[in-house]
PDB file of C-alpha atoms in Angstrom:
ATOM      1  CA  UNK A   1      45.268  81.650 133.880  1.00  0.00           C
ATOM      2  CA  UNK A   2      48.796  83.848 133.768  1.00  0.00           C
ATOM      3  CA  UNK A   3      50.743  83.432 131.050  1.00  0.00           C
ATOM      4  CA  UNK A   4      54.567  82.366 130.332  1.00  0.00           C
ATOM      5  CA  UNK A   5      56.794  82.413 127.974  1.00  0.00           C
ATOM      6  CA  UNK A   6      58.901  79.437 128.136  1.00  0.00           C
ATOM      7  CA  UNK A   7      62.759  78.629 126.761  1.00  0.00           C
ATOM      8  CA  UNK A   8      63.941  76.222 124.574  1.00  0.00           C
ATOM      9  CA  UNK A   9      66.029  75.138 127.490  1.00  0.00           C
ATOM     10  CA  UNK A  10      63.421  74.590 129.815  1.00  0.00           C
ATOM     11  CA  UNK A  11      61.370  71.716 127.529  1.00  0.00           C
ATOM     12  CA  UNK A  12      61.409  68.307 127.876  1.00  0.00           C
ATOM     13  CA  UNK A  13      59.321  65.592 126.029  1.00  0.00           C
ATOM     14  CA  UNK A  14      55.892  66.712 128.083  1.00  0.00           C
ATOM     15  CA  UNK A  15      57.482  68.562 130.834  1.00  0.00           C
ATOM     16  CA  UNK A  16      58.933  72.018 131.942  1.00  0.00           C
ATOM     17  CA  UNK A  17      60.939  73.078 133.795  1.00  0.00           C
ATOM     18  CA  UNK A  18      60.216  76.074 134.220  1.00  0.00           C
ATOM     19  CA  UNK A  19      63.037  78.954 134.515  1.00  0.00           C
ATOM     20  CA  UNK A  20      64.387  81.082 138.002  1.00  0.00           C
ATOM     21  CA  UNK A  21      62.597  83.923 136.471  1.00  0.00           C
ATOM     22  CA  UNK A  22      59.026  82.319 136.206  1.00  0.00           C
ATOM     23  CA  UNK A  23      59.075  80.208 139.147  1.00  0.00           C
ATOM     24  CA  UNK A  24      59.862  83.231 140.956  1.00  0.00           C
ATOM     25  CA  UNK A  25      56.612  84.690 139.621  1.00  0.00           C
ATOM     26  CA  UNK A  26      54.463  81.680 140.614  1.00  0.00           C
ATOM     27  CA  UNK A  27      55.601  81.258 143.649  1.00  0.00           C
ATOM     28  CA  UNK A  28      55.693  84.310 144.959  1.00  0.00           C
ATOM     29  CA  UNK A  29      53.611  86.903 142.965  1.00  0.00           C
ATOM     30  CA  UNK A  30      50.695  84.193 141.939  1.00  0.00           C
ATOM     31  CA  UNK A  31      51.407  81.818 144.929  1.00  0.00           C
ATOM     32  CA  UNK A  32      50.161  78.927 142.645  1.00  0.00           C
ATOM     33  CA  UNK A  33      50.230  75.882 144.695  1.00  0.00           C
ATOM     34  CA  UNK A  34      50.586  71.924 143.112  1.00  0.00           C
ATOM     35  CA  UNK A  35      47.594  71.080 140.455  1.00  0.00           C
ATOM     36  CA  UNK A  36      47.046  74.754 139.493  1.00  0.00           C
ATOM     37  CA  UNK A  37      47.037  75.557 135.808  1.00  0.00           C
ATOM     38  CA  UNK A  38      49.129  78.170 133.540  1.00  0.00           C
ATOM     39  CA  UNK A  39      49.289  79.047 130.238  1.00  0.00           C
ATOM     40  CA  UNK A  40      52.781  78.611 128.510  1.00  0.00           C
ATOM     41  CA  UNK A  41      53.886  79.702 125.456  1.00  0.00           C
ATOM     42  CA  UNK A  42      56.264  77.863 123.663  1.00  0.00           C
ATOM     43  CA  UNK A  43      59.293  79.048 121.346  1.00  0.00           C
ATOM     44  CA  UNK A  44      57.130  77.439 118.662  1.00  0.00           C
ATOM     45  CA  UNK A  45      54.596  80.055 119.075  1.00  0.00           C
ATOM     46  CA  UNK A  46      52.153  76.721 120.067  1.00  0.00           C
ATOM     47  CA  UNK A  47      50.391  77.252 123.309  1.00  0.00           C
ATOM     48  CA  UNK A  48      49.625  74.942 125.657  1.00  0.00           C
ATOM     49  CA  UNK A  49      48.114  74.256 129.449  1.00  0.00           C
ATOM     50  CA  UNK A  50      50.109  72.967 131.847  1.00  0.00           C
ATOM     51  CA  UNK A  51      49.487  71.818 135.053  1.00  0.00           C
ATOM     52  CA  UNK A  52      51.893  72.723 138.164  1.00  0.00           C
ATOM     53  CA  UNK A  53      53.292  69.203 139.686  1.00  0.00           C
ATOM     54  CA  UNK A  54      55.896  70.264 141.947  1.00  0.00           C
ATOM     55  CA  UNK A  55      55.665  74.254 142.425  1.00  0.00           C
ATOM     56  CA  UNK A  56      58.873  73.782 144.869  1.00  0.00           C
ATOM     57  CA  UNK A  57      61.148  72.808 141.984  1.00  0.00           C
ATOM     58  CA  UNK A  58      58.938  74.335 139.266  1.00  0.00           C
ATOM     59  CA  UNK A  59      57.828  71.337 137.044  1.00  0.00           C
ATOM     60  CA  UNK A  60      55.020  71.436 135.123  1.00  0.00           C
ATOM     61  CA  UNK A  61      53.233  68.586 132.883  1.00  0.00           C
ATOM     62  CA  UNK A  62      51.678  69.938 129.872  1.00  0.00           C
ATOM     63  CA  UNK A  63      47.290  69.016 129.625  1.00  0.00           C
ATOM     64  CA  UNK A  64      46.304  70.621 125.899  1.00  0.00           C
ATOM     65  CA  UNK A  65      47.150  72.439 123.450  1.00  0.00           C
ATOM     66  CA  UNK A  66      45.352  75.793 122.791  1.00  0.00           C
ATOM     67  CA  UNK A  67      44.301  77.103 119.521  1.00  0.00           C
ATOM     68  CA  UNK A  68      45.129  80.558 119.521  1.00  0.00           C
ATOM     69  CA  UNK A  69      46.173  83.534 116.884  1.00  0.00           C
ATOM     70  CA  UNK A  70      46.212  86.846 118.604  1.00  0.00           C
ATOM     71  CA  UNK A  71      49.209  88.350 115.975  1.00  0.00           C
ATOM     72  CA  UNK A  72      48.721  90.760 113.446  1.00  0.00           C
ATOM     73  CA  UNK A  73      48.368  89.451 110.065  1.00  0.00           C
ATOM     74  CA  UNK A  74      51.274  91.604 108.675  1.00  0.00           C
ATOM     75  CA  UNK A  75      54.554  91.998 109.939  1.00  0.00           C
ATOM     76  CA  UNK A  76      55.368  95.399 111.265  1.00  0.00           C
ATOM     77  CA  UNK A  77      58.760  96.787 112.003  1.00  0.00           C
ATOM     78  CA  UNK A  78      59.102 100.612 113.818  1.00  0.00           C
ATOM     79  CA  UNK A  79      62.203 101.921 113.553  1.00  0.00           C
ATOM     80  CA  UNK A  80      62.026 104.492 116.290  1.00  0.00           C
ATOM     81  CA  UNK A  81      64.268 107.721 117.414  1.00  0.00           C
ATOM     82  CA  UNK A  82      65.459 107.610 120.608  1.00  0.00           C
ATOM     83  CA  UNK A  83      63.747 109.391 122.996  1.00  0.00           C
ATOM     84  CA  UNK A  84      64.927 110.988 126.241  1.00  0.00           C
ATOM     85  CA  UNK A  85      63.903 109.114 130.087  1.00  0.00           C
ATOM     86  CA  UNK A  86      61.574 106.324 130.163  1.00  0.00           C
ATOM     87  CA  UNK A  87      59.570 107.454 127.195  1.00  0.00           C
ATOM     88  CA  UNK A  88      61.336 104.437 125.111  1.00  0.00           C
ATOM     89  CA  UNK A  89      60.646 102.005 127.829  1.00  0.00           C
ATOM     90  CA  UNK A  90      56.565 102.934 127.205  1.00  0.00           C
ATOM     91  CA  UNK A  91      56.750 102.551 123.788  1.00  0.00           C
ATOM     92  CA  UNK A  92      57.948  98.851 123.793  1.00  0.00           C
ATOM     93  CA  UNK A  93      55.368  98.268 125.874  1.00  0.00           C
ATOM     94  CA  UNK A  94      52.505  99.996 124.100  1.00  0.00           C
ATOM     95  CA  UNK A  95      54.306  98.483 120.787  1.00  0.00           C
ATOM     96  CA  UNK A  96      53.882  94.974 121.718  1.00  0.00           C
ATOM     97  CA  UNK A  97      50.387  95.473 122.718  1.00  0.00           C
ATOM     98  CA  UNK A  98      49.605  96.679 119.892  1.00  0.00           C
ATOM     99  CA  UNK A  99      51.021  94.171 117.438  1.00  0.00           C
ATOM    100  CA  UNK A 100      54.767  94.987 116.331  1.00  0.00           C
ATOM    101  CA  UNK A 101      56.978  91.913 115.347  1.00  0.00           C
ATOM    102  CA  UNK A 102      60.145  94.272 115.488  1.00  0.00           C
ATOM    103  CA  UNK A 103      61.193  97.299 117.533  1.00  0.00           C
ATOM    104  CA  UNK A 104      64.304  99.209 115.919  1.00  0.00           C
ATOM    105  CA  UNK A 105      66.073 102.079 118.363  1.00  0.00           C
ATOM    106  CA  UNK A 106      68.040 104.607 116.027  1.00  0.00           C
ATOM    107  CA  UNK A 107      70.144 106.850 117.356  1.00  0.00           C
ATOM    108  CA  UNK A 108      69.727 110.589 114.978  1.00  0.00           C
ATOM    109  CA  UNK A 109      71.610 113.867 114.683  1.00  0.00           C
ATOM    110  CA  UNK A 110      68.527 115.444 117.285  1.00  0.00           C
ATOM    111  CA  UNK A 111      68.110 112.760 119.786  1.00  0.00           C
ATOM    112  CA  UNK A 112      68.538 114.800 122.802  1.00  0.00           C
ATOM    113  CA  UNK A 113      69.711 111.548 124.679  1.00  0.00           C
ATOM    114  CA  UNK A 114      73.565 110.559 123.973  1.00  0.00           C
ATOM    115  CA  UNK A 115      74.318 106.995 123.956  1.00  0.00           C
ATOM    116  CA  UNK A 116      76.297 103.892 122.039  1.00  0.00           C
ATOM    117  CA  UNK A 117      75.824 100.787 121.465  1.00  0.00           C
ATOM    118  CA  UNK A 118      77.531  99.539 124.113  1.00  0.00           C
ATOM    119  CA  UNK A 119      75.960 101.628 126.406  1.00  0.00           C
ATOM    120  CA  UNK A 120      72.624 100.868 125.340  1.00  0.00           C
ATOM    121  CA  UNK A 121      72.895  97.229 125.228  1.00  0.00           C
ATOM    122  CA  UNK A 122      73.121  97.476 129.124  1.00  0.00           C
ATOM    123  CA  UNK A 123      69.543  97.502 129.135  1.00  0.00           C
ATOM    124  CA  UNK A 124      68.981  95.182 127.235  1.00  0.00           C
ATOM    125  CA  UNK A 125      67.753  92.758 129.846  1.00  0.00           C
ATOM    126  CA  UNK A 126      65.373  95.521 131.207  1.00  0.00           C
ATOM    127  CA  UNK A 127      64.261  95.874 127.591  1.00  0.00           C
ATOM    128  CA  UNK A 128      63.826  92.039 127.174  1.00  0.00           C
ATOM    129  CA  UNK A 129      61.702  91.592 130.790  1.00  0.00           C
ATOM    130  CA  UNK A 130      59.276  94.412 129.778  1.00  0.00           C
ATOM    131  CA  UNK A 131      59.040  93.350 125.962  1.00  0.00           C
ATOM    132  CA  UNK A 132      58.149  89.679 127.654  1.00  0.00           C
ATOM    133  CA  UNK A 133      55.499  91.131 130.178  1.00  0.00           C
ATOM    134  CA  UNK A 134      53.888  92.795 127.592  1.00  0.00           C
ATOM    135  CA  UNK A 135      53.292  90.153 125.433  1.00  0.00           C
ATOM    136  CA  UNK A 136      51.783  87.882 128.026  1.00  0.00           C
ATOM    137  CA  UNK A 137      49.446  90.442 129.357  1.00  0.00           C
ATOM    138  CA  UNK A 138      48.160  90.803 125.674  1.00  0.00           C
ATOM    139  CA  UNK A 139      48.339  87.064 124.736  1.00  0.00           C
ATOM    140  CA  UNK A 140      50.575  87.548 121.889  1.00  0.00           C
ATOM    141  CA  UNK A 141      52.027  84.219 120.718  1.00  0.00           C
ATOM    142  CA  UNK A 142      55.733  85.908 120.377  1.00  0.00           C
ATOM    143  CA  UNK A 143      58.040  88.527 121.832  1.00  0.00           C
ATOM    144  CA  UNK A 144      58.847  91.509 119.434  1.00  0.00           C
ATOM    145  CA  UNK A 145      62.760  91.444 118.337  1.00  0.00           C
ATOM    146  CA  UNK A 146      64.410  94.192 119.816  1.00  0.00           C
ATOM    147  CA  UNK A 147      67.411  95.327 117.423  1.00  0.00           C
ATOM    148  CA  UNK A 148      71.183  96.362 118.597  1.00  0.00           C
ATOM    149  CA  UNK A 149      70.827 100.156 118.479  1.00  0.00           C
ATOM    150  CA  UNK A 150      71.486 101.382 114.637  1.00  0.00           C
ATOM    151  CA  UNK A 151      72.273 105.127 112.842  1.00  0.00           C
ATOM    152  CA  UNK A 152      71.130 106.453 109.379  1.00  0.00           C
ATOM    153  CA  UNK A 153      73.780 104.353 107.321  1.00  0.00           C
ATOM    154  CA  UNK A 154      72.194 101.248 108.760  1.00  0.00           C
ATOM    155  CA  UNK A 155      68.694 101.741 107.762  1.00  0.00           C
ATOM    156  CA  UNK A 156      68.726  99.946 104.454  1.00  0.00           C
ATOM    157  CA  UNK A 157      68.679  96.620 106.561  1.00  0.00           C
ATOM    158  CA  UNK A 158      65.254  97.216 108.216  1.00  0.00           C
ATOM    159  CA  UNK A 159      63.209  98.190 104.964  1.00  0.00           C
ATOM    160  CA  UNK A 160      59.844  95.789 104.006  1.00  0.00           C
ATOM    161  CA  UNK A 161      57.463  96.196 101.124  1.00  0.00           C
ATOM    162  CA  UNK A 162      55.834  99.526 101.718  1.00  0.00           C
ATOM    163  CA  UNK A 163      58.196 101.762 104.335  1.00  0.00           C
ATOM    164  CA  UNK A 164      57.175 105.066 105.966  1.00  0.00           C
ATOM    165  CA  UNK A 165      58.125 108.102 107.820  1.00  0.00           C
ATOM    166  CA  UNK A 166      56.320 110.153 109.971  1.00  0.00           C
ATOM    167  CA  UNK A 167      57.401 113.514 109.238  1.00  0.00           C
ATOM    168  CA  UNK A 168      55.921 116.882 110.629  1.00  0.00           C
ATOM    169  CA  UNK A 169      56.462 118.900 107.617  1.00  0.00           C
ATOM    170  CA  UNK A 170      54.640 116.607 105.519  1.00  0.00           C
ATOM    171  CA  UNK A 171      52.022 117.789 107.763  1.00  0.00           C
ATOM    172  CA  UNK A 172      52.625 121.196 107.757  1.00  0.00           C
ATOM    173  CA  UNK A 173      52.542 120.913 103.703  1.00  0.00           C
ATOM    174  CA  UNK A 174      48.533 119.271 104.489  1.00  0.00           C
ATOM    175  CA  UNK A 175      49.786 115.899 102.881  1.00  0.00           C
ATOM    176  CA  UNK A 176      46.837 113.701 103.684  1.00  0.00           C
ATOM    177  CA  UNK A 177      46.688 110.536 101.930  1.00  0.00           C
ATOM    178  CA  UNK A 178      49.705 108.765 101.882  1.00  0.00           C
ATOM    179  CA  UNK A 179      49.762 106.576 105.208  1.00  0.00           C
ATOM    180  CA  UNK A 180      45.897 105.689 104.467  1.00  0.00           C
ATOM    181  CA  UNK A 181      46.921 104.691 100.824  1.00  0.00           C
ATOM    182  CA  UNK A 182      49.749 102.438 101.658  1.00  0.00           C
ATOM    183  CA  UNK A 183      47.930 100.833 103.846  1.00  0.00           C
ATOM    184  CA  UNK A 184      45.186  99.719 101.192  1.00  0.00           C
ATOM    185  CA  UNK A 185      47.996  98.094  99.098  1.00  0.00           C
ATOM    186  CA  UNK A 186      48.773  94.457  99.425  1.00  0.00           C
ATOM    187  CA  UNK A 187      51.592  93.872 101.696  1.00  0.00           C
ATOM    188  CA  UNK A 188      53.005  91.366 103.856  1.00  0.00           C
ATOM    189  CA  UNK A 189      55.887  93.737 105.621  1.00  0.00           C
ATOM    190  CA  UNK A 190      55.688  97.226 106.478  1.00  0.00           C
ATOM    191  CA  UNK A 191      58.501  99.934 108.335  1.00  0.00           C
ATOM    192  CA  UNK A 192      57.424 102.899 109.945  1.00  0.00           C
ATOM    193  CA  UNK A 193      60.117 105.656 111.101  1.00  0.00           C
ATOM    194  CA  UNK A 194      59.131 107.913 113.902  1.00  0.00           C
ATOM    195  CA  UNK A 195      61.831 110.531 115.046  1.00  0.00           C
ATOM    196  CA  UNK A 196      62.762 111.513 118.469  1.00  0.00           C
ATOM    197  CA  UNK A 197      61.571 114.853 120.283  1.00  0.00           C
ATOM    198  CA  UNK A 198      63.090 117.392 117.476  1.00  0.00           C
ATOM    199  CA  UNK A 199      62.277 115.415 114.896  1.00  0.00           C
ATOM    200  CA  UNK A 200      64.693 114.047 111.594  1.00  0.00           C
ATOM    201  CA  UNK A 201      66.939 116.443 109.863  1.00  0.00           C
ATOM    202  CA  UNK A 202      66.326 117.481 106.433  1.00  0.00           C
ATOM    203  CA  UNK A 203      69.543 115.361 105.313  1.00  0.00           C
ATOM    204  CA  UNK A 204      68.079 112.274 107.219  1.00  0.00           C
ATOM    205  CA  UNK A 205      64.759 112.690 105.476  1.00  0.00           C
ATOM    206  CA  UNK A 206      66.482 113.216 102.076  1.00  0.00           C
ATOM    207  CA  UNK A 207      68.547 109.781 102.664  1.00  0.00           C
ATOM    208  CA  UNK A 208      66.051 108.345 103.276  1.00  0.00           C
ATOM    209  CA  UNK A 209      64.012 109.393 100.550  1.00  0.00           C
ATOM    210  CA  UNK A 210      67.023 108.172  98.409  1.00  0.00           C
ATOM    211  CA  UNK A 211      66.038 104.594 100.002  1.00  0.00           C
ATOM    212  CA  UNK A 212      62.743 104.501  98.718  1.00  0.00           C
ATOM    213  CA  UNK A 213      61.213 105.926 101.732  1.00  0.00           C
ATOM    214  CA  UNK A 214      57.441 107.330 101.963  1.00  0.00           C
ATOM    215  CA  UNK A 215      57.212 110.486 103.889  1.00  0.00           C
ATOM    216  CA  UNK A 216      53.491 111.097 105.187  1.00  0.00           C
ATOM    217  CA  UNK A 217      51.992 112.813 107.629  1.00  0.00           C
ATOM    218  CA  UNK A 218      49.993 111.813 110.268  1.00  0.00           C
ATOM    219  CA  UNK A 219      46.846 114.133 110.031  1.00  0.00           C
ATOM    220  CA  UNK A 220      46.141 117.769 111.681  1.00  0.00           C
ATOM    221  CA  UNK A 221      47.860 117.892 114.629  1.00  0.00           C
ATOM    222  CA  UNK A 222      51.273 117.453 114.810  1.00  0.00           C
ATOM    223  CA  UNK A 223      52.202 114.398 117.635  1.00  0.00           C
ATOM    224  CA  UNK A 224      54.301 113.754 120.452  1.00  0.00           C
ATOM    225  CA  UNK A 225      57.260 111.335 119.600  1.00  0.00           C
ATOM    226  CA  UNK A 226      55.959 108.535 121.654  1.00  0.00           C
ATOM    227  CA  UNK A 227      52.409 109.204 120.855  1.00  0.00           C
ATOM    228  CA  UNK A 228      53.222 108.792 116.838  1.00  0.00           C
ATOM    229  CA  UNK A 229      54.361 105.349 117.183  1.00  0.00           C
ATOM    230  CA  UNK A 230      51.342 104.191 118.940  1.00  0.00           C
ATOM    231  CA  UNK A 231      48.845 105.911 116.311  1.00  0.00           C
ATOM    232  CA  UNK A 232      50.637 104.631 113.451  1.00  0.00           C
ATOM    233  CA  UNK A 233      50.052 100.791 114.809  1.00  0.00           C
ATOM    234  CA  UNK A 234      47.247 101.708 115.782  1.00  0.00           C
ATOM    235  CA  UNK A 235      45.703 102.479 112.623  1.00  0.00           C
ATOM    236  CA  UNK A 236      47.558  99.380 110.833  1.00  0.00           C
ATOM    237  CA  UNK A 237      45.689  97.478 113.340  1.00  0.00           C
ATOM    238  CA  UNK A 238      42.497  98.686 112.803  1.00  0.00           C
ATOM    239  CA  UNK A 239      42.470  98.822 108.912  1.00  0.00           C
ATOM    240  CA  UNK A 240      43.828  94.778 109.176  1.00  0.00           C
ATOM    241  CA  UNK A 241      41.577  93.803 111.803  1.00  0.00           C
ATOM    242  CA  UNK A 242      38.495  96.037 112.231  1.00  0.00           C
ATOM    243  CA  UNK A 243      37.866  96.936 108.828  1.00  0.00           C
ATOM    244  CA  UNK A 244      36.680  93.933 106.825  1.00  0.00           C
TER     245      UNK A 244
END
């Protein structure tokens, strides 16, 4: 059964209604007809079937509730460097697949792409609709929280109980243990930091050191900026869900 992610706006009592977005995607992309069942998240996290009654005006009655936890156990937050293109778009995708509860974009003194805030929050609806498609194809039970677009001096808002940066001299240097180490401490919120293409500036790392933040490498080889991201959650994943 496909899955949806439904507004507050949309419930009543029993019933949804569902939004111009969704029905769209029944109608014409799953071509669900009256009496066919969907999954639908609700803002609650609480999932539930419901049962198509009128697929022309998009009601739905709701059958049973499902059981379900498919979220990581920890909350993870990636504060991530801008990248140049599409490569962000792929990240928030792989990201919520992979677990994250909150995707931070940070603009850095070598992201090759110039933007603002303003400017960037004109995606923000593209953002949204693949952050949403994401999380229903991997039956996640929320939608990551995409941030406003932040610099260096806002960092200090973002921070949990064990916070790390992926930094390429760190490797260079053959620090090995620190991400694994962290990760065997007992936490309920973690930040990782991944810079753009170039990489962070020495005086980025250094403020950020000032902020109580772990600088560790991420083995051998040193990784592309959108592959780091997605090995980093990776690995969290596996040593809270694989390991025991």
């Amino acid at each position: 059964m496909q899955r949806y992610f439904i507004d507050e706006k949309c419930l009543k009592d029993e019933e949804i209604r569902i939004d111009a977005y969704n029905h769209k995607h029944m109608q014409r992309v799953m071509r669900y007809h009256n009496g066919d069942q969907v999954i639908c998240i609700l803002p609650s996290a609480k999932t539930y079937i419901y049962e198509i009654i009128d697929i022309e005006t998009g009601l739905l009655k709701r059958v049973e509730e499902l059981y379900e936890n498919h979220e990581l156990d920890v909350n993870v937050t990636l504060i991530y460097g801008l990248p140049k293109s599409d490569k962000f778009e792929w990240v928030l995708q792989k990201a919520t697949e992979l677990g994250v509860k909150r995707i931070v974009p940070f603009l850095s003194k070598r992201s090759i792409i110039k933007t603002d805030a303003k400017t960037f929050s004109k995606k923000e609806e593209r953002y949204q609709r693949i952050l949403k498609e994401a999380s229903e194809q991997s039956y996640r039970q929320m939608i990551p929280e995409l941030t406003q677009l932040i610099t260096i001096k806002d960092l200090s808002q973002y921070l949990s109980d064990i916070n790390l940066v992926a930094y390429e001299e760190a490797s260079k240097r053959g620090e090995e243990c620190c991400f694994a180490s962290a990760l065997k401490q007992n936490y309920q919120t973690l930040t990782i930091i991944v810079g753009p293409e170039g990489g962070f500036d020495q005086s980025e790392i250094e403020q950020m050191k000032a902020l109580g933040i772990q600088e560790c490498s991420l083995g051998k080889r040193i990784l592309r900026s959108e592959t780091a991201p997605l090995y980093m959650l990776s690995v969290i994943g596996y040593s809270r869900e694989l390991m025991r």
